[in-house]
Structures are given as structure tokens and as C-alpha cells.
XYZ file of C-alpha atoms in Angstrom:
769
model
C 0.000 0.000 0.000
C 1.304 3.439 -0.945
C 1.161 6.504 1.315
C -2.516 7.248 1.937
C -2.121 10.921 0.985
C 0.009 10.407 -2.120
C -2.790 10.917 -4.662
C -4.088 14.090 -3.007
C -0.546 15.443 -2.662
C 0.178 14.748 -6.326
C -3.017 16.476 -7.460
C -2.474 19.428 -5.125
C -5.687 18.690 -3.234
C -4.229 18.105 0.239
C -5.350 20.882 2.570
C -3.095 22.594 5.073
C -4.000 25.385 7.505
C -4.308 28.245 5.036
C -5.646 26.062 2.204
C -8.974 25.655 3.954
C -11.824 27.881 2.733
C -11.503 31.296 4.329
C -14.213 32.194 6.835
C -16.028 35.505 6.475
C -14.185 38.570 7.801
C -10.873 36.707 8.150
C -8.139 38.986 9.491
C -4.401 38.556 9.083
C -1.644 38.790 11.672
C 2.030 39.712 11.506
C 4.588 39.664 14.308
C 6.875 42.502 15.323
C 9.991 41.025 16.881
C 13.090 42.245 18.660
C 15.910 43.467 16.402
C 18.488 42.932 19.172
C 19.561 39.835 21.082
C 19.488 41.175 24.641
C 18.309 44.333 26.304
C 15.800 46.217 28.420
C 12.813 47.712 26.633
C 12.589 51.436 27.274
C 9.863 52.273 24.752
C 7.487 50.443 22.408
C 5.800 52.860 20.002
C 2.937 51.397 17.946
C 1.152 54.658 17.047
C 2.205 54.758 13.408
C 1.190 51.152 12.907
C -2.231 51.710 14.465
C -2.871 54.711 12.215
C -3.005 52.611 9.052
C -6.466 52.380 7.549
C -6.361 48.593 7.125
C -4.918 47.883 10.575
C -7.576 46.627 12.983
C -5.500 46.283 16.152
C -2.022 46.011 17.632
C -1.608 43.751 20.659
C 1.193 43.787 23.223
C 1.912 41.932 26.451
C -0.500 44.281 28.248
C -3.380 42.793 26.249
C -2.905 39.251 27.531
C -5.856 38.502 29.865
C -4.332 35.376 31.384
C -0.696 34.541 32.110
C 1.992 35.726 29.700
C 3.824 32.406 29.827
C 4.234 29.536 27.328
C 7.182 27.544 28.736
C 6.315 23.829 28.353
C 8.616 22.479 31.080
C 10.143 25.473 32.863
C 8.083 28.666 33.072
C 10.677 31.016 31.590
C 9.259 32.030 28.208
C 6.806 34.860 27.570
C 4.445 34.934 24.611
C 5.145 38.639 24.053
C 8.168 40.370 25.568
C 7.323 43.099 28.077
C 10.367 44.400 29.972
C 13.329 42.626 28.367
C 14.194 40.930 25.100
C 16.467 37.901 25.045
C 17.005 37.020 21.371
C 16.745 38.490 17.902
C 13.284 37.592 16.657
C 11.555 37.444 20.054
C 7.886 38.458 19.543
C 7.069 41.854 21.051
C 3.832 42.927 19.364
C 1.148 41.508 17.089
C -0.413 43.492 14.247
C -3.870 42.549 12.953
C -4.963 43.874 9.567
C -7.437 43.216 6.785
C -4.746 41.944 4.416
C -1.400 40.173 4.952
C 0.352 43.004 3.114
C -1.121 45.666 5.384
C -0.087 43.698 8.470
C 3.499 43.367 7.227
C 3.646 47.062 6.311
C 2.445 48.088 9.769
C 5.044 45.872 11.488
C 7.771 47.946 9.833
C 6.275 51.107 11.359
C 6.622 49.944 14.971
C 9.529 51.432 16.885
C 11.320 49.725 19.758
C 13.920 51.374 21.953
C 16.152 48.974 23.812
C 19.008 49.513 26.249
C 21.274 46.765 25.024
C 22.847 44.243 27.413
C 25.758 41.802 26.876
C 25.066 39.007 24.408
C 26.129 35.367 24.922
C 26.106 32.931 22.016
C 28.628 30.328 23.242
C 27.416 27.600 25.635
C 30.799 27.303 27.369
C 30.770 31.034 28.099
C 27.201 30.752 29.385
C 28.167 27.849 31.645
C 31.153 29.765 33.023
C 28.875 32.703 33.837
C 26.316 30.495 35.594
C 23.699 30.917 32.867
C 22.288 27.416 33.318
C 18.738 26.250 32.680
C 17.482 23.675 35.165
C 20.032 21.554 36.997
C 23.088 19.901 35.425
C 22.801 16.123 35.464
C 25.188 13.185 35.576
C 24.705 9.527 34.620
C 27.300 7.087 35.961
C 28.131 3.396 35.735
C 31.081 1.649 37.371
C 34.046 3.650 38.673
C 35.555 5.882 36.013
C 38.269 7.399 38.177
C 39.536 3.994 39.267
C 39.521 2.660 35.697
C 42.026 5.082 34.161
C 45.093 3.357 35.610
C 43.953 0.066 34.055
C 43.962 1.564 30.562
C 46.862 1.205 28.135
C 45.861 4.430 26.400
C 43.900 7.440 27.588
C 42.849 10.067 25.046
C 41.178 13.417 25.617
C 39.532 15.676 23.079
C 36.707 17.973 22.100
C 33.760 17.615 19.744
C 31.476 20.369 18.469
C 28.278 19.911 16.509
C 26.277 22.812 15.119
C 22.549 23.398 15.017
C 20.256 22.486 12.155
C 17.289 24.288 10.629
C 14.156 22.136 10.326
C 13.192 23.410 6.850
C 9.688 22.007 6.954
C 8.010 22.878 3.646
C 5.039 24.452 5.442
C 6.216 27.294 7.678
C 4.677 27.932 11.096
C 1.016 28.926 10.862
C -2.322 28.899 12.614
C -5.904 30.036 12.107
C -8.115 30.843 15.109
C -11.900 31.015 14.756
C -14.075 32.389 17.565
C -17.146 30.330 18.395
C -20.087 31.039 20.655
C -19.694 31.778 24.362
C -16.074 32.952 24.091
C -14.718 29.623 22.855
C -12.172 29.087 20.096
C -11.352 26.607 17.379
C -7.708 26.716 16.312
C -6.379 25.079 13.177
C -2.676 24.758 13.901
C 0.328 23.288 12.154
C 1.465 21.557 15.319
C 2.807 18.174 16.354
C 1.258 18.729 19.776
C -2.410 19.801 19.681
C -2.804 19.484 23.436
C 0.197 21.760 24.043
C -1.509 24.391 21.872
C -4.797 23.883 23.715
C -3.181 24.206 27.160
C -1.030 27.212 26.302
C -3.831 29.124 24.567
C -6.162 28.534 27.512
C -3.436 29.741 29.876
C -2.792 32.894 27.849
C -6.503 33.725 27.742
C -7.224 32.687 31.318
C -9.906 30.184 30.334
C -10.445 26.441 30.759
C -8.962 23.896 28.371
C -12.381 22.766 27.146
C -13.042 26.239 25.715
C -10.226 25.784 23.198
C -10.582 23.214 20.432
C -7.494 22.422 18.369
C -7.763 20.625 15.053
C -4.860 19.378 12.926
C -5.493 17.903 9.510
C -1.868 17.390 8.494
C 1.479 19.163 8.593
C 3.765 20.042 5.735
C 6.672 18.597 7.698
C 7.654 18.944 11.327
C 10.862 17.089 12.292
C 10.392 18.257 15.895
C 10.216 21.934 14.955
C 6.468 21.941 15.548
C 6.444 19.852 18.733
C 6.529 22.924 20.938
C 7.432 25.833 18.691
C 4.099 25.797 16.875
C 2.510 26.863 20.154
C 3.276 30.633 20.238
C 1.847 31.279 16.767
C -1.398 29.504 17.623
C -1.553 31.407 20.918
C -1.061 34.728 19.124
C -3.797 33.976 16.592
C -6.043 32.838 19.438
C -5.331 36.000 21.450
C -6.352 38.250 18.561
C -9.449 36.199 17.675
C -10.546 36.181 21.311
C -10.257 39.977 21.608
C -11.750 40.877 18.215
C -14.321 38.084 17.924
C -13.148 37.632 14.329
C -11.188 34.793 12.698
C -7.464 35.497 12.533
C -4.745 33.786 10.503
C -1.005 33.976 11.168
C 1.458 32.593 8.618
C 5.211 33.137 9.011
C 7.289 34.041 5.988
C 10.284 31.720 5.595
C 12.675 34.517 6.584
C 10.708 35.186 9.791
C 10.358 31.484 10.511
C 14.132 31.011 10.409
C 14.734 34.167 12.457
C 12.125 33.555 15.170
C 12.233 29.797 15.785
C 14.740 27.506 17.483
C 16.810 24.815 15.794
C 18.599 21.607 16.670
C 20.735 22.297 19.741
C 24.417 22.957 19.036
C 26.649 21.038 21.479
C 30.205 21.524 22.622
C 31.573 18.472 24.421
C 34.783 17.309 26.102
C 35.652 13.622 26.209
C 38.178 11.398 27.916
C 38.358 7.755 26.859
C 40.499 4.890 28.097
C 41.172 1.661 26.219
C 43.327 -1.442 26.245
C 46.042 -1.783 23.604
C 43.724 -3.884 21.439
C 40.920 -1.293 21.552
C 38.610 -2.508 24.303
C 36.982 0.537 25.921
C 37.329 0.487 29.710
C 36.291 4.021 30.640
C 34.526 6.998 29.111
C 34.014 10.433 30.653
C 32.107 13.106 28.720
C 30.804 16.590 29.426
C 28.088 18.054 27.201
C 27.529 21.815 27.064
C 24.221 22.312 25.282
C 23.428 25.627 23.590
C 19.823 25.892 24.763
C 19.048 29.381 23.536
C 17.241 32.049 25.519
C 14.574 29.882 27.170
C 14.185 26.282 28.234
C 11.637 25.146 25.642
C 12.330 21.366 25.537
C 16.069 21.688 26.238
C 16.101 19.778 29.525
C 14.346 16.835 27.876
C 16.695 16.997 24.875
C 19.704 16.977 27.200
C 18.294 13.983 29.050
C 18.135 11.986 25.832
C 21.718 13.011 25.110
C 22.701 11.447 28.420
C 20.770 8.286 27.571
C 22.540 7.924 24.212
C 26.080 8.995 25.016
C 27.465 5.477 24.614
C 25.501 4.764 21.416
C 25.633 1.052 20.530
C 28.600 0.249 22.774
C 29.020 -1.319 26.194
C 31.385 0.646 28.391
C 31.800 -0.704 31.942
C 32.868 2.605 33.487
C 31.048 5.716 32.363
C 30.414 9.237 33.609
C 28.181 11.494 31.512
C 27.655 15.125 32.513
C 25.342 17.568 30.796
C 24.196 21.149 31.285
C 21.632 23.302 29.469
C 23.356 26.626 28.871
C 21.268 29.768 28.370
C 22.398 31.953 25.445
C 20.871 34.816 23.487
C 19.680 32.788 20.524
C 16.095 31.700 19.806
C 15.166 28.879 22.218
C 16.454 25.696 20.594
C 14.047 22.823 20.415
C 13.218 19.294 19.377
C 14.734 17.961 16.175
C 14.665 14.426 14.838
C 16.880 12.442 17.220
C 16.200 14.835 20.115
C 19.727 15.130 21.524
C 20.756 11.578 20.687
C 22.742 12.450 17.527
C 24.819 15.115 19.288
C 25.878 12.636 21.988
C 26.569 9.812 19.523
C 28.801 12.072 17.464
C 31.050 12.593 20.494
C 31.695 8.925 21.269
C 32.254 8.228 17.573
C 34.823 11.050 17.597
C 36.470 9.591 20.689
C 36.717 6.176 19.003
C 38.192 7.756 15.859
C 40.841 9.484 17.968
C 41.693 6.218 19.739
C 41.983 4.460 16.385
C 44.381 7.113 15.123
C 46.541 6.841 18.234
C 46.599 3.010 18.270
C 47.096 2.708 14.527
C 44.184 0.302 14.096
C 40.977 0.732 12.165
C 38.059 2.601 13.685
C 35.651 -0.175 12.789
C 37.783 -2.743 14.632
C 37.343 -0.776 17.860
C 33.645 -0.329 17.162
C 33.097 -4.035 16.584
C 34.898 -5.093 19.767
C 32.735 -2.883 21.959
C 29.257 -3.462 20.531
C 26.438 -4.183 22.973
C 25.376 -7.750 23.582
C 22.376 -9.235 25.349
C 21.967 -8.135 29.003
C 24.743 -5.544 28.888
C 23.927 -2.609 31.149
C 23.356 0.890 29.828
C 24.716 3.792 31.927
C 21.157 4.466 33.128
C 20.705 0.954 34.493
C 18.513 -0.681 31.849
C 19.628 -4.056 30.475
C 19.948 -4.499 26.727
C 17.173 -6.831 25.571
C 16.877 -8.193 22.046
C 20.223 -6.483 21.494
C 20.855 -6.508 17.771
C 23.916 -4.273 17.566
C 26.106 -7.248 16.697
C 23.605 -8.956 14.418
C 23.028 -5.831 12.309
C 26.808 -5.272 12.172
C 27.436 -8.865 11.116
C 24.630 -8.765 8.579
C 26.047 -5.554 7.114
C 29.530 -7.040 6.949
C 28.146 -10.156 5.289
C 26.063 -8.206 2.773
C 28.490 -5.387 1.985
C 31.919 -6.893 2.852
C 33.829 -4.334 4.913
C 37.196 -5.871 4.002
C 36.435 -5.510 0.315
C 35.450 -1.871 0.783
C 38.642 -1.205 2.761
C 40.838 -2.788 0.089
C 39.113 -0.856 -2.680
C 39.498 2.421 -0.771
C 43.182 1.755 -0.037
C 43.869 0.768 -3.640
C 42.217 3.944 -4.899
C 44.164 6.113 -2.485
C 47.464 4.512 -3.467
C 46.863 5.396 -7.113
C 45.366 8.890 -6.768
C 46.933 12.067 -5.448
C 44.403 14.910 -5.520
C 41.352 12.796 -4.654
C 41.062 10.314 -1.825
C 38.397 7.878 -0.716
C 37.217 7.153 2.794
C 34.607 4.955 4.391
C 33.069 4.645 7.829
C 30.816 2.174 9.563
C 28.120 3.707 11.777
C 26.258 1.490 14.256
C 23.163 2.925 15.926
C 21.262 2.077 19.102
C 18.265 4.300 19.865
C 15.790 3.953 22.723
C 12.068 4.116 21.938
C 9.702 5.869 24.349
C 9.255 9.343 25.703
C 11.829 9.595 28.484
C 9.158 11.246 30.678
C 7.173 8.107 31.461
C 3.780 9.798 31.802
C 3.828 10.876 28.140
C 3.744 7.261 26.957
C -0.041 7.070 26.641
C -2.516 7.376 23.789
C -6.204 7.061 22.987
C -8.101 5.963 19.906
C -11.770 6.470 19.118
C -13.195 4.047 16.561
C -16.673 4.221 15.029
C -18.183 1.568 12.755
C -21.048 2.953 10.687
C -24.039 0.912 9.516
C -22.708 0.753 5.956
C -19.582 -0.973 7.263
C -17.288 2.012 6.912
C -14.990 2.906 9.788
C -13.758 6.163 11.332
C -10.585 6.280 13.429
C -9.531 9.258 15.558
C -6.258 9.267 17.485
C -3.777 11.775 18.886
C -1.314 10.962 16.113
C -0.532 13.854 13.764
C 0.199 13.180 10.101
C 3.248 15.179 9.040
C 4.443 13.123 6.098
C 5.811 10.263 8.188
C 2.893 7.986 7.288
C 1.030 7.641 10.594
C -2.331 7.845 8.778
C -1.245 5.119 6.367
C -0.101 2.915 9.246
C -3.271 3.466 11.293
C -5.418 2.724 8.251
C -3.662 -0.585 7.737
C -3.702 -1.464 11.457
C -7.454 -0.844 11.768
C -8.319 -2.657 8.530
C -6.203 -5.668 9.423
C -7.643 -5.854 12.940
C -11.234 -5.771 11.671
C -10.557 -8.017 8.673
C -11.887 -5.492 6.173
C -10.663 -3.584 3.114
C -8.433 -0.586 3.770
C -10.751 1.528 1.599
C -13.430 1.217 4.295
C -11.285 3.025 6.887
C -10.980 6.792 7.205
C -8.381 8.373 9.479
C -9.821 11.583 10.890
C -8.052 14.845 11.640
C -6.420 15.079 15.048
C -8.802 16.965 17.313
C -8.709 17.728 21.039
C -12.485 17.272 21.404
C -12.265 13.636 20.233
C -9.007 12.675 21.936
C -8.139 14.480 25.156
C -4.762 15.065 26.783
C -2.791 13.633 23.848
C 0.990 13.447 23.845
C 2.928 15.047 21.009
C 3.583 13.140 17.820
C 7.242 12.695 18.609
C 9.904 10.385 20.073
C 9.368 7.898 17.206
C 6.482 6.551 19.286
C 3.438 7.813 17.387
C 2.616 4.562 15.600
C 3.469 2.444 18.638
C 1.207 4.402 20.988
C -1.697 5.253 18.698
C -1.537 1.971 16.798
C -1.789 -0.047 20.003
C -4.634 2.165 21.236
C -6.426 1.519 17.933
C -5.951 -2.231 18.349
C -7.519 -2.001 21.809
C -10.501 -0.051 20.464
C -11.073 -2.354 17.497
C -10.621 -5.307 19.846
C -13.553 -4.133 21.966
C -15.793 -3.809 18.900
C -14.681 -7.181 17.534
C -15.415 -8.877 20.848
C -18.982 -7.532 20.780
C -19.455 -8.535 17.153
C -18.154 -12.047 17.768
C -20.474 -12.467 20.744
C -23.391 -11.416 18.562
C -22.375 -13.722 15.701
C -22.017 -16.661 18.082
C -25.505 -16.032 19.430
C -27.180 -15.480 16.058
C -25.453 -18.408 14.336
C -25.606 -20.773 17.333
C -21.837 -21.155 17.440
C -20.438 -22.613 20.681
C -17.123 -20.727 20.900
C -16.839 -17.073 19.863
C -13.026 -17.266 20.075
C -13.066 -19.428 16.940
C -14.850 -16.738 14.966
C -12.693 -14.576 12.679
C -13.227 -12.003 9.954
C -11.026 -12.465 6.906
C -11.452 -10.441 3.709
C -14.789 -9.267 5.129
C -16.115 -12.844 5.425
C -17.236 -14.102 8.840
C -15.533 -17.464 9.432
C -15.883 -20.108 12.105
C -12.932 -22.439 12.482
C -11.685 -20.882 9.214
C -14.832 -21.967 7.348
C -17.424 -19.634 5.870
C -20.604 -19.041 7.841
C -22.553 -17.300 5.087
C -22.277 -13.955 6.875
C -20.088 -11.066 5.783
C -18.922 -7.848 7.407
C -21.885 -5.866 6.090
C -24.454 -8.281 7.486
C -22.640 -8.533 10.801
C -22.584 -4.757 11.246
C -26.230 -4.346 10.229
C -27.317 -7.082 12.612
C -25.293 -5.503 15.417
C -26.982 -2.138 14.865
C -30.455 -3.630 14.817
C -29.589 -5.609 17.948
C -28.450 -2.398 19.691
C -24.840 -3.551 19.995
C -22.391 -0.645 20.423
C -20.361 -0.005 17.289
C -18.043 2.552 18.856
C -15.158 2.140 21.277
C -12.375 4.135 22.874
C -9.075 2.361 23.373
C -6.417 3.580 25.772
C -2.835 2.370 25.693
C -0.020 3.032 28.151
C 3.419 1.539 27.454
C 3.968 -1.136 30.124
C 6.980 -1.747 32.355
C 8.828 1.514 31.779
C 10.030 3.846 34.518
C 12.866 6.151 35.431
C 13.987 7.568 38.776
C 15.555 10.993 38.175
C 16.854 11.122 41.741
C 18.971 8.015 41.192
C 19.298 8.472 37.398
C 18.439 4.796 36.970
C 15.540 2.868 35.508
C 14.050 1.215 32.435
C 12.941 4.269 30.442
C 12.601 2.575 27.047
C 10.129 -0.015 25.803
C 12.837 -1.291 23.446
C 15.816 -0.187 21.378
C 16.208 0.043 17.617
C 19.521 -1.112 16.177
C 21.176 -0.768 12.814
C 24.474 -0.465 10.973
C 25.396 1.692 7.994
C 28.560 1.881 5.909
C 29.214 5.090 4.002
C 31.829 5.644 1.309
C 32.984 9.021 -0.020
C 35.455 10.555 -2.455
C 37.073 13.852 -1.443
C 38.748 16.351 -3.751
C 41.558 17.299 -1.396
C 42.588 20.361 -3.383
C 39.151 21.925 -3.563
C 37.514 20.433 -0.444
C 34.470 19.129 -2.293
C 33.243 15.576 -1.908
C 30.848 13.003 -3.317
C 28.997 10.445 -1.239
C 29.488 7.310 -3.318
C 27.346 4.941 -1.321
C 25.343 4.439 1.840
C 24.458 0.860 2.673
C 22.267 0.125 5.655
C 21.029 -2.859 7.627
C 18.138 -1.682 9.780
C 16.243 -3.380 12.605
C 12.625 -2.591 11.649
C 10.798 -5.524 13.199
C 7.767 -6.463 11.108
C 7.053 -3.376 8.981
C 3.425 -2.270 8.810
C 4.004 -0.629 5.443
C 7.453 -1.276 4.033
C 7.262 1.431 1.364
C 6.464 4.112 3.925
C 9.086 2.824 6.361
C 11.809 2.690 3.711
C 10.961 6.298 2.901
C 11.531 7.175 6.557
C 14.915 5.405 6.555
C 16.108 7.154 3.409
C 14.736 10.541 4.498
C 16.293 10.248 7.944
C 19.642 9.401 6.381
C 19.408 12.464 4.123
C 18.797 14.719 7.112
C 21.717 13.193 9.000
C 24.038 13.578 6.013
C 23.009 17.222 5.676
C 23.605 17.953 9.370
C 27.108 16.498 9.157
C 28.128 18.188 5.897
C 26.314 21.079 4.218
C 23.899 22.542 6.750
C 25.990 25.196 8.441
C 23.856 27.302 10.769
C 25.877 30.481 11.281
C 25.263 33.410 13.623
C 27.378 36.414 14.567
C 28.457 37.804 17.923
C 25.272 39.921 18.036
C 23.105 36.780 17.978
C 21.907 37.359 14.410
C 21.515 34.362 12.115
C 23.651 34.763 9.011
C 22.212 31.672 7.306
C 18.785 33.294 7.466
C 17.322 32.140 4.154
C 17.373 29.100 1.914
C 19.818 30.980 -0.309
C 22.329 31.128 2.538
C 21.520 27.813 4.209
C 22.578 24.846 2.082
C 20.483 21.689 1.997
C 21.155 18.251 0.536
C 19.347 17.720 -2.759
C 18.870 14.707 -4.985
C 22.301 15.228 -6.554
C 23.980 15.312 -3.158
C 22.535 11.970 -2.060
C 24.598 8.773 -2.382
C 24.931 7.344 -5.874
C 24.244 3.920 -4.372
C 21.707 3.797 -1.544
C 20.896 0.328 -0.258
C 18.575 -0.491 2.629
C 18.411 -4.069 3.891
C 15.942 -4.910 6.649
C 16.974 -7.329 9.369
C 14.866 -10.411 8.723
C 12.804 -12.672 10.979
C 12.542 -10.285 13.899
C 9.630 -8.537 15.523
C 8.903 -6.607 18.677
C 6.351 -7.377 21.339
C 5.572 -3.702 21.979
C 4.829 -2.471 18.465
C 1.553 -3.102 16.635
C 1.866 -6.398 14.755
C 5.543 -6.591 15.718
C 6.585 -3.297 14.097
C 9.373 -1.139 15.465
C 9.760 2.640 15.403
C 11.505 4.097 12.391
C 11.214 7.904 12.556
C 14.415 8.987 14.278
C 17.040 6.191 14.329
C 17.994 6.411 10.617
C 19.151 10.025 10.983
C 22.112 8.842 13.069
C 23.450 6.762 10.162
C 24.376 10.090 8.593
C 26.986 10.683 11.314
C 29.183 8.165 9.510
C 29.766 10.543 6.598
C 31.824 12.870 8.822
C 34.264 10.078 9.647
C 34.355 8.814 6.073
C 35.387 12.301 4.908
C 37.898 12.567 7.729
C 39.417 9.213 6.787
C 39.956 10.475 3.240
C 41.546 13.625 4.655
C 43.912 11.529 6.784
C 44.915 9.610 3.657
C 45.888 12.911 2.007
C 47.562 14.470 5.032
C 48.555 11.766 7.535
C 50.833 14.308 9.212
C 47.942 16.469 10.449
C 45.413 16.199 13.261
C 41.850 17.182 12.429
C 39.152 18.778 14.533
C 35.879 17.045 15.374
C 33.821 20.032 14.314
C 30.593 19.356 12.425
C 29.342 20.098 9.875
C 32.309 19.177 7.718
C 31.683 21.715 4.972
C 33.914 21.846 1.873
C 35.384 25.076 3.277
C 36.392 23.312 6.490
C 37.906 20.456 4.516
C 40.137 22.862 2.575
C 41.068 24.898 5.651
C 42.051 21.828 7.656
C 43.889 20.023 4.853
C 45.933 23.110 4.057
C 46.126 24.673 7.514
C 49.902 25.086 7.230
C 49.533 26.933 3.923
C 46.777 29.078 5.400
C 48.948 29.893 8.408
C 51.841 30.863 6.145
C 49.588 33.109 4.024
C 48.166 34.745 7.135
C 51.660 35.395 8.474
C 52.771 36.815 5.146
C 49.731 39.090 5.017
C 50.533 40.425 8.483
C 54.162 41.091 7.460
C 53.085 42.939 4.329
C 50.522 44.965 6.275
C 53.145 45.870 8.866
C 55.625 46.927 6.166
C 53.045 49.106 4.429
C 52.033 50.800 7.672
C 55.673 51.660 8.470
């Protein structure tokens, strides 16, 4: 089965927030934001903006009837700045006009006077100054300090990974429609409808049930709409509530990049100890997370970094420290992988440094330290169904690492200006929200008298295929054609208190809830069929291809007749299923527990060719063995694997998110921010699924697939670096991602650059004298 929305997408019929028919008297909003990164507001002058004929209103923090606070975890983020501004792009005022153009014109007429304060953009500087969000945390296993003296080699180093722009095709947007009795309906491009509902109610000072949030689909999310869709919906809701008119807010791409947070940049220090043959005995790492100006989801992102700091390896002695450091950038937020990729990059860098010092291959060290069954993670959970070694072995068997190594070495021996490199990248990623209470979901299923079926869940379709998966799950459970099932929009009046569509858990949670709901209906229908057909055991009744069978033999009844008979017999044809992931817990006081339902494993091997004179490179191949369990829809899941890889490759190579010392983004448009395109992707992309495995937690044995594939892309950094080492074995290279072509040139020819810089200084000095 193809993606359920593919036909509508292809024909341009899929509706997003501002594609829906416009209600009468729709007004348009635009946001005035801070032009400086840090300062005290001395004056906000909106008089010129208000004087425009087409401007209906201008709202500021003084117009918020409830609490001016939208922080999801820590209450440190205002909807509209009042006394201070903390980042360039922080919303200060909201203009409402009769046309989008008039709203944008009026925004430019607002004047803000700010007494500027010092700006911090570096997380290490923030940490040194005590600008810390929440409390620093440490995970530990074994005795790191005692282990160092047992090591044959101890290596220390630093790794830095930059942020990443989400680049969802549909920018942030929302439409708020006032209903009777001061209630609101908000159409929002959000991964978290309940977060929007809660925050809007808080801003307006009303109860949750007076705000309805409806999400049809998103034009991409990648975590960027898990929490950061909330302020735009709140702003539209604030204006609609005051004016009693529908209001739409759509961010221009430039404003979206300027005003929203990105993947968290990390700066990390590592110390690793190994035996002479590469067995890791101890690992000590400190993560300094660039959180931005407010907490947003940073503390949760950091927590997942701590959980994934040892990736797919068993290390008996570990200490992992992390701190959320407050800077004057937009509050950074969720992004596919949610802190896991940043932590994995560090241990992969540490292993690469050990390999260079020992003179053995990086993949030999990786292989020796892979997790096996019942190994203990630093947070206390035992590895169950550990497939780190089986995916590695399957990849080696299928792709032949020795053959790749020989081919790379042979190429390098015969070429001067270009060099090849390859890297193996194992991945181990835990599946569940790390806050246990979020691992819950509901599903409302209706069967109509014509046999058609409606399914409502808290899962949000954002291109990842949740609607396709739920359609197949419901149809398979009921034994009917997939065409009979309709997946409804995600709506807070049908499913209450829903968790965000995030953490790679959306299909697991909502699919299992749907199975529970359909199970209730099936049980009633089987009881009815047993009674009407005089069958002794309802457990032997099944529905296959819409035929009602008993002991796998036809009874003469079909789905249509069964449903009609149930209705006439007053048997309930609706059910609500509720699912909570079992046997997971985590004690944050002890930093120990079983936070994950299971782990996803996989192994990728990436091969590149680097032009060592120009710094450019080609990704020749990416070959993956992935632990997918029993896929619900293999086409959709393969798309997730390939798309995740593309995003990981981009993060490690082209996507350089630059800002200056004033906290202004320099890569503030898609002309300045480079993205991987079809020509950048590997010439040979192979995905092999680990066979004959399933998972007891996923619907029909499926395993999560949203986030883990992104981490395969980390391997490209080390493949490029290996090629660089082949060209300049005399140099040491920084672990500083992304590895742009400019960085490749600068590092490969650092001695030449230093000489040119020195010469320039001499010439300048001579001229001045």
C-alpha cells in the first residue's frame, strides 16, 4: 500500500491550515519582533502602525488577559516580551490587519527602543557565567576514576556539533476562529495539539475545554512543531478572542528562520580509556548544550543526550555530565533524534581518535565494543533483544567491509588529488518518551451501519505515514478492506490530553490504542455472531477479507451483514481504546531505571570521495542494515529510513547554521543555508531490513523508524575525515561538524593558510611603516 495521501498530494488537493476555505471577515496577523539579542525595553511605540487604515488592532503583552507564559517544562518564556528581550526575533507585538500586506507594512512602522545588554552565544561562556537552565545532570556506571590506571591508552579531546534548521516545507502557521460563548477553534500546524490547547487557555485565562485544536496534516515537522508551533497559535487565538473575528497567522520563511529555534548545538569534552587492542574500559564526557534564551524542551533533549552517550557500545565505566546553557539565541528545540545524535557524534569522535593513536581501524574498535544481550546501559537498563552485533554482522556479510577497505586503499594509493574514505556507523536508539507519563494514547473508533470505519487518534500526520499505518492497522484488525477506513483529523475534542507526535512513538502508541478499540468492537461482534449463528465458541470466529468465518470456514455472513445485525440488535459499534506503554520507569533522583520499551539497532557503511585540493566531496554509497521488526508498510518505512539518512548527512556536511556575535543568524534564508538535494545523495543507496525479527511492543511486531535512521548520517563525517587523513597523515583534524567543503580545505591546508596569514601580516606591517 502506498502513502494514503500520495494521490491528493500529487493532485495538489491536500489541505493545510491556510488552504482551507476562508471564513467571512478573516483577518491577518504579523509579528513585530526584537531586532536585538538582549536588552531592556525602554519604549514600544505602535502609534504609526495603528494609524493605518487597514490595521484593525495592535496587541502587546499588556493585552494578555491570562498569564503571559508559554514555557512547556520550565516557566521562563513569555508569549510577548514586556520588559526585556532575550534574542533576535523574540515576539514583542502583534499586528492585525485586513490583508497580509497591510499587516506586514504596519510591522515595519513599529519602533522599539532597547538599552542593550551583553550578548552570549557560546554555551561554554554561558556555563562559566552560571547561565544554566534547570540543573546539570550526571549519569554514571562503574568507577571511572579507578579505571584510568587500568587503561593502556587514555585520550582526551573535544567535539562540536552545530545546530540544524528544520526546513519544513510548510512554515509555522495557525488560524483561530471564535465560536459562541467565548470559545475558540484553532487550526494549527502543530505536532502537539494538546500543548496548543493548554497554552492558549493559559494565555486567555480560560479552561482547556473552551479551546478546540484541530490538525489535519502538517507540511513537515521534524520536531520543529512539537513545541514551537505553540506561540503562533496562541497569538492567533489571542487576537481572535479579543476581536471576535477569525485570525490567521502565517510566518514568511525569513521570519520562521529568524524567530524559531533549531537543533541544539553542542560543545563536548571527552576522555576515553582503552586497552592496547581497543577494548573501551572508561569513558568520561561533558556536554555543554546551547539551549538558547529559554528552556523550551532543552532539559528533555539533554536527558536523551545522556541516555545515548554510549551509542551502541558497552562501556563498563562511564560518567556522563550535561548542562543546558542559556544563550541569546532563539530557544532551541526538538529535532529528529532529540539530543541523541549530538551525543553519539562525540563517542564516535572519541573512538576515531583512539583508532588514530593506536594505529588500528576505527571499525575494529567499534566491533569489539558493541552491545550484547543483558549488557547494562549507563542508566541501568539491560539491553534486551540487542541486535547491535547482528546488524553489524549482517552488514559485513552483505556489503563486505574488508572488500570496501581494500578498494578504498587501492584507490588512495593510485590517486593524489582525490582520496576515498569509508566509515561504519552502528546505531542504538531507545524508543519511548523519556518522561514516562507521556507514553499514553487514545483511539476512538466508530463503525457505521454501511460498514465504513472512522478512526480518531492523537497521532498527527506530518508526512511520516502515521495515517497510512493506522489505516492498515485498523483494517487488518477488523478483517476489512483498507478503503473502508478513514483516518480523521487530530482533534482535542475527540481525543483528550494527547501526547505530542514525537519520540518515534506515534505509531506504537496510537496503533496499540487503535488495536484495543477495534478489539472491543470485535469482541462484541463475535459475541453477537455466536448467538445469532448458534456457534459454541466465539473465540473461533474470525473475519477475513470481510467474510465471517468459524474455524476458518465460511458461515454465510459477511462484514456488512454482521454490522447491520449488530446495529439492529443495539450492539455498540463505537469504542475508545487507551494504551499506556507497560513496564517503563525512570527515577531521576537516582538516574536509573528502564525508560525505554525497546531499542532500535542498525548499521550503515558510508563511502565518499574527497577532492583534497578543492575540499568538495561526493557520497558514493550508503548501505544500511536496519532493525525494523515487522514493517506495517514497508514502502512508507523505507521512505523514513532514506529521508532520515538524508537529514543526518546534511547535518554532518552542508547545513551550516551560522550566527554572529550579536546573535543574528547569518544563514537566514534558503539561499544562505545549504540543503542536501537529490544530486547530493549517495549514488548507491541500499537499505536491507533485518529479517525474521519482531517486537512485542509495536503493533503487529513493528518497530519505530522515525528517528534512528538520521544517526546513520553521522558516519559521513568520519568517512570524509578518513579520506583527509589519507591525504595528510601528518595532520590532526578537529571534530567540528558540519564538515563543509570550506572546512575540509582549511584543515587540509592549515599550514599553507597559516603561512599566508603570516605573510599578510608582514606585508601589512611593512606598508604601515
